[in-house]
Amino acid sequence: MIPIEKVRQRAEADARTYGYFLNPDPEFLKDLLEGLQRNEERYGYPSCPCRIASGKLEPDRDIICPCDYRDPDVAEYGTCYCALYMRKDLYEGKTPIVPIPERRPPEKQARAYAVSPEATTSATVGEGAKLKTGAQPAELKKQLWYCKQCGYVVFREDPPYICPICKAKREMFAPIELTAKG
Ligand code: SF4
């Protein structure tokens, strides 16, 4: 078990190096750090707690925290996709935190989904949370989850630790029950 304090210290040191701040909400921060901790234990590297990982290093390399998209997202929106790292003005509450679009290229997401034993479907928020469906899984312990706060939909075994769209906590996710007609 990787100590959560080690995960925290690593994030704090990285934030200091780049002049960022960690999310000031203690509970929210704890959820993100635990997500990183769990992903590191599961995959051997701390993949992003807001994104579906393939479990294979090469396709996941760009989403190992801090991901390739952190710096451009902080520069443009003030936070990273998960709102773990942020600029000072957002940390101090002078600028509101807003949902930010996924910067990870769709082809990289698709590549990860193609080899993932865990994830085959992603969703975008919009009219009716349109689903983009990938290859079907061999075994289906996974299910659809939706965020009760913003409607984001994801297909996986467990809901994400943090909603990547509205930053709601895992508790805000509920399963979508599918019933066959006919
Ligand atoms: S979005 Fe934030 S938490 Fe997720 S990998 Fe990037 S830097 Fe880490």
PDB file of C-alpha atoms and ligand atoms in Angstrom:
ATOM      1  CA  MET A   1       0.000   0.000   0.000  1.00  0.00           C
ATOM      2  CA  ILE A   2       1.463   3.360  -1.022  1.00  0.00           C
ATOM      3  CA  PRO A   3       1.041   5.753   1.919  1.00  0.00           C
ATOM      4  CA  ILE A   4      -1.438   8.509   1.163  1.00  0.00           C
ATOM      5  CA  GLU A   5       0.972  10.964   2.779  1.00  0.00           C
ATOM      6  CA  LYS A   6       3.554  10.083   0.147  1.00  0.00           C
ATOM      7  CA  VAL A   7       1.029  10.747  -2.606  1.00  0.00           C
ATOM      8  CA  ARG A   8       0.192  14.076  -1.006  1.00  0.00           C
ATOM      9  CA  GLN A   9       3.832  15.104  -0.563  1.00  0.00           C
ATOM     10  CA  ARG A  10       4.584  14.274  -4.167  1.00  0.00           C
ATOM     11  CA  ALA A  11       1.698  16.415  -5.360  1.00  0.00           C
ATOM     12  CA  GLU A  12       2.662  19.258  -3.027  1.00  0.00           C
ATOM     13  CA  ALA A  13       6.273  19.187  -4.203  1.00  0.00           C
ATOM     14  CA  ASP A  14       5.170  19.214  -7.815  1.00  0.00           C
ATOM     15  CA  ALA A  15       2.771  22.086  -7.201  1.00  0.00           C
ATOM     16  CA  ARG A  16       5.549  24.089  -5.567  1.00  0.00           C
ATOM     17  CA  THR A  17       7.924  23.408  -8.448  1.00  0.00           C
ATOM     18  CA  TYR A  18       5.482  24.783 -10.981  1.00  0.00           C
ATOM     19  CA  GLY A  19       4.004  27.575  -8.887  1.00  0.00           C
ATOM     20  CA  TYR A  20       0.621  25.871  -8.560  1.00  0.00           C
ATOM     21  CA  PHE A  21      -1.569  25.145  -5.569  1.00  0.00           C
ATOM     22  CA  LEU A  22      -3.474  22.023  -4.619  1.00  0.00           C
ATOM     23  CA  ASN A  23      -7.239  22.202  -4.358  1.00  0.00           C
ATOM     24  CA  PRO A  24      -8.070  23.909  -1.048  1.00  0.00           C
ATOM     25  CA  ASP A  25     -11.124  21.733  -0.314  1.00  0.00           C
ATOM     26  CA  PRO A  26      -9.718  19.098   2.059  1.00  0.00           C
ATOM     27  CA  GLU A  27     -12.335  16.456   1.276  1.00  0.00           C
ATOM     28  CA  PHE A  28     -12.122  16.981  -2.445  1.00  0.00           C
ATOM     29  CA  LEU A  29      -8.332  16.863  -2.306  1.00  0.00           C
ATOM     30  CA  LYS A  30      -8.416  13.694  -0.215  1.00  0.00           C
ATOM     31  CA  ASP A  31     -10.671  12.011  -2.782  1.00  0.00           C
ATOM     32  CA  LEU A  32      -8.297  12.896  -5.605  1.00  0.00           C
ATOM     33  CA  LEU A  33      -5.218  11.749  -3.716  1.00  0.00           C
ATOM     34  CA  GLU A  34      -6.920   8.476  -2.839  1.00  0.00           C
ATOM     35  CA  GLY A  35      -7.792   8.063  -6.496  1.00  0.00           C
ATOM     36  CA  LEU A  36      -4.147   8.501  -7.429  1.00  0.00           C
ATOM     37  CA  GLN A  37      -3.116   6.126  -4.672  1.00  0.00           C
ATOM     38  CA  ARG A  38      -5.529   3.473  -5.824  1.00  0.00           C
ATOM     39  CA  ASN A  39      -4.555   3.817  -9.471  1.00  0.00           C
ATOM     40  CA  GLU A  40      -0.873   3.518  -8.580  1.00  0.00           C
ATOM     41  CA  GLU A  41      -1.571   0.352  -6.656  1.00  0.00           C
ATOM     42  CA  ARG A  42      -3.707  -1.044  -9.418  1.00  0.00           C
ATOM     43  CA  TYR A  43      -1.574  -0.143 -12.428  1.00  0.00           C
ATOM     44  CA  GLY A  44       1.852   0.591 -11.029  1.00  0.00           C
ATOM     45  CA  TYR A  45       1.612   4.287 -11.918  1.00  0.00           C
ATOM     46  CA  PRO A  46      -0.653   7.090 -10.728  1.00  0.00           C
ATOM     47  CA  SER A  47      -2.968   7.565 -13.662  1.00  0.00           C
ATOM     48  CA  CYS A  48      -5.425  10.430 -13.594  1.00  0.00           C
ATOM     49  CA  PRO A  49      -8.278   9.843 -11.131  1.00  0.00           C
ATOM     50  CA  CYS A  50     -10.773  11.526 -13.473  1.00  0.00           C
ATOM     51  CA  ARG A  51     -10.003   9.505 -16.561  1.00  0.00           C
ATOM     52  CA  ILE A  52     -10.321   5.893 -17.573  1.00  0.00           C
ATOM     53  CA  ALA A  53      -6.929   4.211 -17.810  1.00  0.00           C
ATOM     54  CA  SER A  54      -6.110   1.296 -20.045  1.00  0.00           C
ATOM     55  CA  GLY A  55      -3.882  -0.270 -17.413  1.00  0.00           C
ATOM     56  CA  LYS A  56      -1.049  -0.355 -19.941  1.00  0.00           C
ATOM     57  CA  LEU A  57       1.782   2.085 -19.556  1.00  0.00           C
ATOM     58  CA  GLU A  58       2.249   3.183 -23.142  1.00  0.00           C
ATOM     59  CA  PRO A  59      -1.304   4.300 -23.930  1.00  0.00           C
ATOM     60  CA  ASP A  60      -1.661   5.736 -20.432  1.00  0.00           C
ATOM     61  CA  ARG A  61       1.630   7.632 -20.427  1.00  0.00           C
ATOM     62  CA  ASP A  62      -0.017  10.971 -21.217  1.00  0.00           C
ATOM     63  CA  ILE A  63      -2.433  10.674 -18.276  1.00  0.00           C
ATOM     64  CA  ILE A  64       0.073   9.781 -15.578  1.00  0.00           C
ATOM     65  CA  CYS A  65      -0.281  12.524 -13.011  1.00  0.00           C
ATOM     66  CA  PRO A  66       0.761  15.227 -13.587  1.00  0.00           C
ATOM     67  CA  CYS A  67      -0.597  14.598 -17.045  1.00  0.00           C
ATOM     68  CA  ASP A  68       0.540  16.163 -20.303  1.00  0.00           C
ATOM     69  CA  TYR A  69      -2.552  18.378 -20.262  1.00  0.00           C
ATOM     70  CA  ARG A  70      -2.149  19.947 -16.852  1.00  0.00           C
ATOM     71  CA  ASP A  71      -0.044  22.927 -17.812  1.00  0.00           C
ATOM     72  CA  PRO A  72      -2.099  24.042 -20.815  1.00  0.00           C
ATOM     73  CA  ASP A  73      -5.312  23.551 -18.823  1.00  0.00           C
ATOM     74  CA  VAL A  74      -4.026  25.540 -15.863  1.00  0.00           C
ATOM     75  CA  ALA A  75      -2.837  28.248 -18.241  1.00  0.00           C
ATOM     76  CA  GLU A  76      -6.182  28.450 -20.030  1.00  0.00           C
ATOM     77  CA  TYR A  77      -8.725  27.602 -17.327  1.00  0.00           C
ATOM     78  CA  GLY A  78      -6.856  27.961 -14.073  1.00  0.00           C
ATOM     79  CA  THR A  79      -7.034  24.286 -13.058  1.00  0.00           C
ATOM     80  CA  CYS A  80      -6.145  20.889 -14.374  1.00  0.00           C
ATOM     81  CA  TYR A  81      -8.963  18.666 -15.659  1.00  0.00           C
ATOM     82  CA  CYS A  82      -9.553  17.175 -12.190  1.00  0.00           C
ATOM     83  CA  ALA A  83      -9.022  20.479 -10.368  1.00  0.00           C
ATOM     84  CA  LEU A  84      -6.168  18.965  -8.363  1.00  0.00           C
ATOM     85  CA  TYR A  85      -3.650  21.611  -9.436  1.00  0.00           C
ATOM     86  CA  MET A  86      -4.677  25.202  -9.748  1.00  0.00           C
ATOM     87  CA  ARG A  87      -3.535  28.762 -10.111  1.00  0.00           C
ATOM     88  CA  LYS A  88      -3.359  31.044  -7.124  1.00  0.00           C
ATOM     89  CA  ASP A  89      -6.413  33.124  -8.052  1.00  0.00           C
ATOM     90  CA  LEU A  90      -8.615  30.023  -8.108  1.00  0.00           C
ATOM     91  CA  TYR A  91      -7.003  28.660  -4.978  1.00  0.00           C
ATOM     92  CA  GLU A  92      -7.851  31.906  -3.216  1.00  0.00           C
ATOM     93  CA  GLY A  93     -11.404  31.864  -4.519  1.00  0.00           C
ATOM     94  CA  LYS A  94     -10.950  35.040  -6.556  1.00  0.00           C
ATOM     95  CA  THR A  95     -11.812  33.203  -9.761  1.00  0.00           C
ATOM     96  CA  PRO A  96     -14.484  30.497  -9.869  1.00  0.00           C
ATOM     97  CA  ILE A  97     -13.608  26.950 -10.846  1.00  0.00           C
ATOM     98  CA  VAL A  98     -15.420  25.993 -14.009  1.00  0.00           C
ATOM     99  CA  PRO A  99     -15.801  22.660 -15.816  1.00  0.00           C
ATOM    100  CA  ILE A 100     -13.206  22.376 -18.520  1.00  0.00           C
ATOM    101  CA  PRO A 101     -13.309  20.368 -21.724  1.00  0.00           C
ATOM    102  CA  GLU A 102     -11.215  17.245 -22.179  1.00  0.00           C
ATOM    103  CA  ARG A 103      -7.972  18.186 -23.888  1.00  0.00           C
ATOM    104  CA  ARG A 104      -6.780  14.614 -24.327  1.00  0.00           C
ATOM    105  CA  PRO A 105      -7.083  13.861 -28.038  1.00  0.00           C
ATOM    106  CA  PRO A 106      -9.948  11.493 -28.911  1.00  0.00           C
ATOM    107  CA  GLU A 107      -7.558   9.155 -30.729  1.00  0.00           C
ATOM    108  CA  LYS A 108      -5.569   8.686 -27.532  1.00  0.00           C
ATOM    109  CA  GLN A 109      -8.743   7.985 -25.599  1.00  0.00           C
ATOM    110  CA  ALA A 110      -9.828   5.505 -28.258  1.00  0.00           C
ATOM    111  CA  ARG A 111      -6.456   3.784 -28.194  1.00  0.00           C
ATOM    112  CA  ALA A 112      -6.678   3.366 -24.443  1.00  0.00           C
ATOM    113  CA  TYR A 113     -10.233   2.078 -24.630  1.00  0.00           C
ATOM    114  CA  ALA A 114      -9.257  -0.404 -27.317  1.00  0.00           C
ATOM    115  CA  VAL A 115      -6.789  -2.164 -25.039  1.00  0.00           C
ATOM    116  CA  SER A 116      -8.548  -1.541 -21.766  1.00  0.00           C
ATOM    117  CA  PRO A 117     -10.015  -4.457 -19.885  1.00  0.00           C
ATOM    118  CA  GLU A 118     -11.900  -1.896 -17.852  1.00  0.00           C
ATOM    119  CA  ALA A 119     -13.337   0.649 -20.184  1.00  0.00           C
ATOM    120  CA  THR A 120     -15.040   0.514 -23.506  1.00  0.00           C
ATOM    121  CA  THR A 121     -17.345   3.474 -23.492  1.00  0.00           C
ATOM    122  CA  SER A 122     -17.003   7.141 -22.801  1.00  0.00           C
ATOM    123  CA  ALA A 123     -19.524   9.883 -22.822  1.00  0.00           C
ATOM    124  CA  THR A 124     -19.685  13.560 -23.434  1.00  0.00           C
ATOM    125  CA  VAL A 125     -21.975  15.969 -21.720  1.00  0.00           C
ATOM    126  CA  GLY A 126     -24.368  17.670 -24.041  1.00  0.00           C
ATOM    127  CA  GLU A 127     -27.794  17.024 -25.329  1.00  0.00           C
ATOM    128  CA  GLY A 128     -28.779  13.879 -23.511  1.00  0.00           C
ATOM    129  CA  ALA A 129     -25.190  12.909 -22.704  1.00  0.00           C
ATOM    130  CA  LYS A 130     -24.366  11.347 -26.042  1.00  0.00           C
ATOM    131  CA  LEU A 131     -22.451   8.116 -25.794  1.00  0.00           C
ATOM    132  CA  LYS A 132     -19.462   7.184 -27.885  1.00  0.00           C
ATOM    133  CA  THR A 133     -19.270   3.432 -27.880  1.00  0.00           C
ATOM    134  CA  GLY A 134     -16.120   1.417 -28.373  1.00  0.00           C
ATOM    135  CA  ALA A 135     -15.466  -2.308 -28.468  1.00  0.00           C
ATOM    136  CA  GLN A 136     -17.713  -4.406 -26.292  1.00  0.00           C
ATOM    137  CA  PRO A 137     -16.203  -5.974 -23.195  1.00  0.00           C
ATOM    138  CA  ALA A 138     -15.660  -9.667 -22.827  1.00  0.00           C
ATOM    139  CA  GLU A 139     -17.065  -9.650 -19.345  1.00  0.00           C
ATOM    140  CA  LEU A 140     -19.524  -7.193 -17.967  1.00  0.00           C
ATOM    141  CA  LYS A 141     -18.985  -6.306 -14.387  1.00  0.00           C
ATOM    142  CA  LYS A 142     -19.008  -2.761 -15.686  1.00  0.00           C
ATOM    143  CA  GLN A 143     -22.065  -0.649 -15.898  1.00  0.00           C
ATOM    144  CA  LEU A 144     -23.213   2.792 -16.805  1.00  0.00           C
ATOM    145  CA  TRP A 145     -22.943   5.449 -14.148  1.00  0.00           C
ATOM    146  CA  TYR A 146     -24.219   8.987 -14.363  1.00  0.00           C
ATOM    147  CA  CYS A 147     -23.351  12.052 -12.382  1.00  0.00           C
ATOM    148  CA  LYS A 148     -26.473  13.328 -10.686  1.00  0.00           C
ATOM    149  CA  GLN A 149     -25.076  16.829 -10.729  1.00  0.00           C
ATOM    150  CA  CYS A 150     -24.210  17.323 -14.392  1.00  0.00           C
ATOM    151  CA  GLY A 151     -25.343  14.225 -16.266  1.00  0.00           C
ATOM    152  CA  TYR A 152     -21.883  12.984 -17.271  1.00  0.00           C
ATOM    153  CA  VAL A 153     -22.093   9.290 -18.156  1.00  0.00           C
ATOM    154  CA  VAL A 154     -19.320   6.731 -17.912  1.00  0.00           C
ATOM    155  CA  PHE A 155     -19.106   2.959 -18.373  1.00  0.00           C
ATOM    156  CA  ARG A 156     -16.831   1.194 -15.932  1.00  0.00           C
ATOM    157  CA  GLU A 157     -16.775  -0.990 -12.853  1.00  0.00           C
ATOM    158  CA  ASP A 158     -16.828   1.860 -10.388  1.00  0.00           C
ATOM    159  CA  PRO A 159     -17.708   5.500 -10.803  1.00  0.00           C
ATOM    160  CA  PRO A 160     -14.752   7.907 -10.990  1.00  0.00           C
ATOM    161  CA  TYR A 161     -13.495   9.479  -7.807  1.00  0.00           C
ATOM    162  CA  ILE A 162     -14.309  12.907  -9.113  1.00  0.00           C
ATOM    163  CA  CYS A 163     -16.589  13.883 -11.968  1.00  0.00           C
ATOM    164  CA  PRO A 164     -14.279  15.307 -14.612  1.00  0.00           C
ATOM    165  CA  ILE A 165     -16.966  17.696 -15.778  1.00  0.00           C
ATOM    166  CA  CYS A 166     -18.519  19.248 -12.685  1.00  0.00           C
ATOM    167  CA  LYS A 167     -16.083  17.985 -10.017  1.00  0.00           C
ATOM    168  CA  ALA A 168     -18.810  16.265  -8.013  1.00  0.00           C
ATOM    169  CA  LYS A 169     -17.598  13.533  -5.714  1.00  0.00           C
ATOM    170  CA  ARG A 170     -18.008   9.823  -6.345  1.00  0.00           C
ATOM    171  CA  GLU A 171     -21.089   9.751  -4.099  1.00  0.00           C
ATOM    172  CA  MET A 172     -22.932  11.832  -6.690  1.00  0.00           C
ATOM    173  CA  PHE A 173     -22.745   8.999  -9.229  1.00  0.00           C
ATOM    174  CA  ALA A 174     -25.634   6.604  -9.541  1.00  0.00           C
ATOM    175  CA  PRO A 175     -25.978   3.491 -11.692  1.00  0.00           C
ATOM    176  CA  ILE A 176     -28.129   3.575 -14.801  1.00  0.00           C
ATOM    177  CA  GLU A 177     -30.355   0.539 -14.856  1.00  0.00           C
ATOM    178  CA  LEU A 178     -30.971  -0.745 -18.356  1.00  0.00           C
ATOM    179  CA  THR A 179     -34.117  -2.754 -18.925  1.00  0.00           C
ATOM    180  CA  ALA A 180     -34.704  -4.745 -22.082  1.00  0.00           C
ATOM    181  CA  LYS A 181     -37.971  -4.090 -23.930  1.00  0.00           C
ATOM    182  CA  GLY A 182     -40.065  -6.542 -25.828  1.00  0.00           C
TER     183      GLY A 182
HETATM  184  S1  SF4 B   1      -5.931  16.240 -14.717  1.00  0.00           S
HETATM  185 FE1  SF4 B   1      -4.912  16.858 -12.807  1.00  0.00          FE
HETATM  186  S2  SF4 B   1      -5.189  15.094 -11.447  1.00  0.00           S
HETATM  187 FE2  SF4 B   1      -5.592  14.370 -13.530  1.00  0.00          FE
HETATM  188  S3  SF4 B   1      -3.598  13.618 -14.213  1.00  0.00           S
HETATM  189 FE3  SF4 B   1      -3.780  15.718 -14.914  1.00  0.00          FE
HETATM  190  S4  SF4 B   1      -2.743  16.873 -13.333  1.00  0.00           S
HETATM  191 FE4  SF4 B   1      -3.217  14.886 -12.426  1.00  0.00          FE
END
